[in-house]
Tab-separated table of C-alpha atoms in Angstrom:
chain	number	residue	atom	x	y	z
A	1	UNK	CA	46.662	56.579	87.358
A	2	UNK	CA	49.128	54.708	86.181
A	3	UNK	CA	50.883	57.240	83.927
A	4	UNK	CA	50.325	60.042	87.133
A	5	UNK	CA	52.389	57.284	89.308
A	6	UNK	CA	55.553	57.191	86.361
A	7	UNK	CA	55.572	61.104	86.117
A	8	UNK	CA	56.327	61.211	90.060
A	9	UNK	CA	58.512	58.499	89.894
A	10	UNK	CA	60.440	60.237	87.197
A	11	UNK	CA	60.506	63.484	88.847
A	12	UNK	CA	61.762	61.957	91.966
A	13	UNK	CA	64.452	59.772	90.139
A	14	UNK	CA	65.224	63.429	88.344
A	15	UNK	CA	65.915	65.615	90.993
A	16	UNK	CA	69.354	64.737	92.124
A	17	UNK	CA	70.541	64.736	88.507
A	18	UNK	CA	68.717	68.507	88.544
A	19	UNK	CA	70.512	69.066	92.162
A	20	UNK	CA	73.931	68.127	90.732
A	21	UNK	CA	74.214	69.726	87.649
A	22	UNK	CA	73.339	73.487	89.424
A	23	UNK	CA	75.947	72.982	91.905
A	24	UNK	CA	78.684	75.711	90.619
A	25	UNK	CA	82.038	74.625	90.688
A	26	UNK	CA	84.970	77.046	90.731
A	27	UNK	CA	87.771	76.646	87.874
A	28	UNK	CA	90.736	76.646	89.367
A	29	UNK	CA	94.537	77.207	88.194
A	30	UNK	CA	97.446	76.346	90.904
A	31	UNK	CA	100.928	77.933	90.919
A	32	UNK	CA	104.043	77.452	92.066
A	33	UNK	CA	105.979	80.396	90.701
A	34	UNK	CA	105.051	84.446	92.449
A	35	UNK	CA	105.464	85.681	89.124
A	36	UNK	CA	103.289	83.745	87.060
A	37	UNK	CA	100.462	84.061	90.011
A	38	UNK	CA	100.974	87.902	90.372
A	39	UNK	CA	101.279	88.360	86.483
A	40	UNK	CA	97.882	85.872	86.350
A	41	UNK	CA	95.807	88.244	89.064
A	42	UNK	CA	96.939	91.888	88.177
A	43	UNK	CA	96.394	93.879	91.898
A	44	UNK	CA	96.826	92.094	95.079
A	45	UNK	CA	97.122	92.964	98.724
A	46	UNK	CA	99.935	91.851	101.238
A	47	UNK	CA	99.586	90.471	104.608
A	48	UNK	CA	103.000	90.548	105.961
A	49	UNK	CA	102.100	89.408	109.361
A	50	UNK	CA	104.446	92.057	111.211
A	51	UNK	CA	104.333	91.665	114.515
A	52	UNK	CA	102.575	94.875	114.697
A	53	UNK	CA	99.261	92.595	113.814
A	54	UNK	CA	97.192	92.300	110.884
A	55	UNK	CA	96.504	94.599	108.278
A	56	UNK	CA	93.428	96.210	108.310
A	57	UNK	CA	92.054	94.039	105.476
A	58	UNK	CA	93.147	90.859	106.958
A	59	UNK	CA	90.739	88.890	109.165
A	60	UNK	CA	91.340	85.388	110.238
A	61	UNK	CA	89.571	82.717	112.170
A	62	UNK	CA	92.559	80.349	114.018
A	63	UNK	CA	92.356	77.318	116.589
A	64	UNK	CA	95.800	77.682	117.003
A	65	UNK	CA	98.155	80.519	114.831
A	66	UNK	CA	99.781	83.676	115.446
A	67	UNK	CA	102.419	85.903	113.932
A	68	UNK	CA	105.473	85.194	115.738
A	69	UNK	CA	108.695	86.416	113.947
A	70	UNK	CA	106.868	88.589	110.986
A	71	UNK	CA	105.496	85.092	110.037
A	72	UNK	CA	102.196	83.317	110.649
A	73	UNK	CA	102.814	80.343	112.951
A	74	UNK	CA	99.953	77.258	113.406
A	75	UNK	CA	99.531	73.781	113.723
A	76	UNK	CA	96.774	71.781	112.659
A	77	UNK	CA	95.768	68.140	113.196
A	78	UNK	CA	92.887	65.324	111.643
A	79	UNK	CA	92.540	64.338	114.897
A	80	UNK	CA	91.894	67.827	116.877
A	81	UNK	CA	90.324	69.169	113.610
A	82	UNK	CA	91.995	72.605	113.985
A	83	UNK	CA	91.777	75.430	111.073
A	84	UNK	CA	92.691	78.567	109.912
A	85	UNK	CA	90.500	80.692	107.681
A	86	UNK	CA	92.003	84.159	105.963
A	87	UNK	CA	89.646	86.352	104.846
A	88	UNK	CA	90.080	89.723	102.779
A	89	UNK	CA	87.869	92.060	104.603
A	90	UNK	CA	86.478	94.545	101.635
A	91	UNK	CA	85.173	91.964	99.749
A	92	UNK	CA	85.507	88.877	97.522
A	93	UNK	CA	88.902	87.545	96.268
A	94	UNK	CA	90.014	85.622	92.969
A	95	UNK	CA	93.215	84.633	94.027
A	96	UNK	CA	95.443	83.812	96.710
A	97	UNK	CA	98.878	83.223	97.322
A	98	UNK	CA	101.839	83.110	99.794
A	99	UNK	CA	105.201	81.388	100.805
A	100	UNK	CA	104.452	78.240	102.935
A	101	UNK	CA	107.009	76.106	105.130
A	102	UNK	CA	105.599	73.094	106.470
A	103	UNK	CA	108.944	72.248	107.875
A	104	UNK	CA	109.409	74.144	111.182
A	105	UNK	CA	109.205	70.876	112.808
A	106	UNK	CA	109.998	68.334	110.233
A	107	UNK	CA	107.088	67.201	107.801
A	108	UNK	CA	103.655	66.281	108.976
A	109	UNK	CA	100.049	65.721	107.687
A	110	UNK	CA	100.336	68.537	104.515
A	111	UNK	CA	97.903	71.242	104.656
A	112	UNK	CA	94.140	71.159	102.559
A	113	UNK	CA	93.353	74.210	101.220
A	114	UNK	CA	89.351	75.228	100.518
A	115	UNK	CA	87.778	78.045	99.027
A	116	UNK	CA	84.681	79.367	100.686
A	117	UNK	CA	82.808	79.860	97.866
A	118	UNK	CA	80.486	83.640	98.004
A	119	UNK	CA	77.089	83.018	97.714
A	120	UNK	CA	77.714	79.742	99.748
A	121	UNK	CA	79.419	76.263	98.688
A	122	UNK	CA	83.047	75.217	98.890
A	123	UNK	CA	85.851	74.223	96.279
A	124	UNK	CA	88.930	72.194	97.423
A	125	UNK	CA	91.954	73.793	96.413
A	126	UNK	CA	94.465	71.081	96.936
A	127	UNK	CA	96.922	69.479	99.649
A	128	UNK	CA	100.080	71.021	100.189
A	129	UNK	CA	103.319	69.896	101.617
A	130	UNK	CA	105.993	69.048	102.311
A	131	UNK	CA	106.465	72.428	100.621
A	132	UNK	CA	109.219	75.783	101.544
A	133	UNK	CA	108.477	78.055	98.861
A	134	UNK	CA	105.292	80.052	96.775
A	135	UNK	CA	102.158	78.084	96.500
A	136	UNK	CA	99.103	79.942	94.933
A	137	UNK	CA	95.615	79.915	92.882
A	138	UNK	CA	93.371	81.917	91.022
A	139	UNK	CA	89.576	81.152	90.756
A	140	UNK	CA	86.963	81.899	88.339
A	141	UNK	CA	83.993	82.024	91.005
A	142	UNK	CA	84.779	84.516	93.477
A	143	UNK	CA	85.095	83.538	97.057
A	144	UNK	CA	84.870	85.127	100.680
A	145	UNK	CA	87.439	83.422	102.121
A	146	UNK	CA	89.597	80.351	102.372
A	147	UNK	CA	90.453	77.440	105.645
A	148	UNK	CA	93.313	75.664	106.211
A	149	UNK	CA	92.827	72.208	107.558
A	150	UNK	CA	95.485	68.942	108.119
A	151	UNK	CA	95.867	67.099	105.387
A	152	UNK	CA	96.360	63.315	104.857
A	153	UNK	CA	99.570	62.993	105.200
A	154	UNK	CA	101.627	60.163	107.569
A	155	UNK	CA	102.549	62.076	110.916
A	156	UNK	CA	100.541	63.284	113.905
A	157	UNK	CA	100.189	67.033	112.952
A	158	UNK	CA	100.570	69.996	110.368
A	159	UNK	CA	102.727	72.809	112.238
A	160	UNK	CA	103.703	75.445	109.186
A	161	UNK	CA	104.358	79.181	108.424
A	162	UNK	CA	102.727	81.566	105.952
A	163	UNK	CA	105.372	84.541	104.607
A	164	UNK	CA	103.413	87.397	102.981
A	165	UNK	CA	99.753	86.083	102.107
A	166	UNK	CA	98.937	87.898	98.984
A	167	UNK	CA	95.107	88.432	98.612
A	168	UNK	CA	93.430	89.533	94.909
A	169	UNK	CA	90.587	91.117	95.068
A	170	UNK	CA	87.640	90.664	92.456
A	171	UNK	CA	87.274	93.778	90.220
A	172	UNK	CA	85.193	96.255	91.711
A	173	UNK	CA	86.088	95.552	95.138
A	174	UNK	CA	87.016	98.256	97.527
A	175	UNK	CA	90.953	98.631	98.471
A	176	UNK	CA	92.542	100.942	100.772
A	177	UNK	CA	95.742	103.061	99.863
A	178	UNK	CA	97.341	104.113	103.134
A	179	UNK	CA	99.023	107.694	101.992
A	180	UNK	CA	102.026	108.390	103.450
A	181	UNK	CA	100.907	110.862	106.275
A	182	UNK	CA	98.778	108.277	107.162
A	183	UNK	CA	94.952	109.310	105.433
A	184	UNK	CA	93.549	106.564	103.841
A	185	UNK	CA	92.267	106.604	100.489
A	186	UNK	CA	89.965	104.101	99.297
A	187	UNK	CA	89.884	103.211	95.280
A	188	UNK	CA	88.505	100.467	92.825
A	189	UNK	CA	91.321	98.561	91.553
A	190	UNK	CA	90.780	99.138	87.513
């Protein structure tokens, strides 16, 4: 009985050791530099929020944003718990990138960045700001999407813009080449 009563107790005490060590985290390399991002993912696709709307392999999930100026425009706040989530629309990405100003109206909270792990789970990027220039990542577990939240900052609020949001896709995924008389062709980035 005795020896039944340790073998539970030591499965018990086991299981969030087991738990923890299957969690998959993502590896993940942050840039500062467009070329060393764009030279470190290979193909990419460019939202450049015209004011025409998104790209058809754009989707996003706001509280707040909206192109305004060939720009996206948003504010975000602990308090209100706003976010923004991008999302490439043909699949999974393994890299992200884009100019970010989080001065339009001085410096706030800084912006947290989190992957949206596919297959489920989430990997913090990193806070950002105050920041005007590239700011980018590459992953090594592909991931559906990533939200933009306030970040911890001083200040009452987050308001920023997002200049051409470069997307990678994972190999294999689906990307659309828009021909010039306007067919679209769809082909697996090599």
């Amino acid at each position: 009985m005795e020896e039944i009563e340790m073998k539970k107790w030591s499965l018990v005490l086991s299981l969030p050791i087991v738990l923890w060590a299957t969690t998959a985290f993502a590896a993940l390399v942050t840039y500062s530099s467009e070329a060393a991002w764009s030279a470190a993912v290979g193909s990419f696709v460019t939202e450049s929020f015209n004011n025409a709307g998104l790209e058809p392999t754009t989707g996003v999930v706001t509280s707040a944003g909206q192109i305004d100026g060939d720009k996206w425009h948003d504010r975000v706040t602990l308090s209100g718990g706003e976010s923004t989530t991008f999302r490439y629309l043909l699949g999974s990405m393994h890299g992200a990138g884009g100019d970010w100003d989080t001065s339009p109206l001085l410096e706030g909270q800084g912006l947290r960045i989190t992957l949206n792990l596919t297959g489920g789970g989430t990997q913090f990027v990193g806070q950002i700001g105050p920041i005007d220039g590239f700011y980018g990542w590459t992953s090594d577990a592909a991931f559906d999407s990533f939200t933009i939240k306030a970040g911890n900052n001083a200040g009452v609020a987050e308001t920023f813009e997002l200049e051409h949001l470069m997307m990678a896709p994972t190999s294999g995924t689906v990307t659309p080449t828009v021909e010039p008389d306007g067919c679209e062709v769809r082909s697996r980035p090599s």
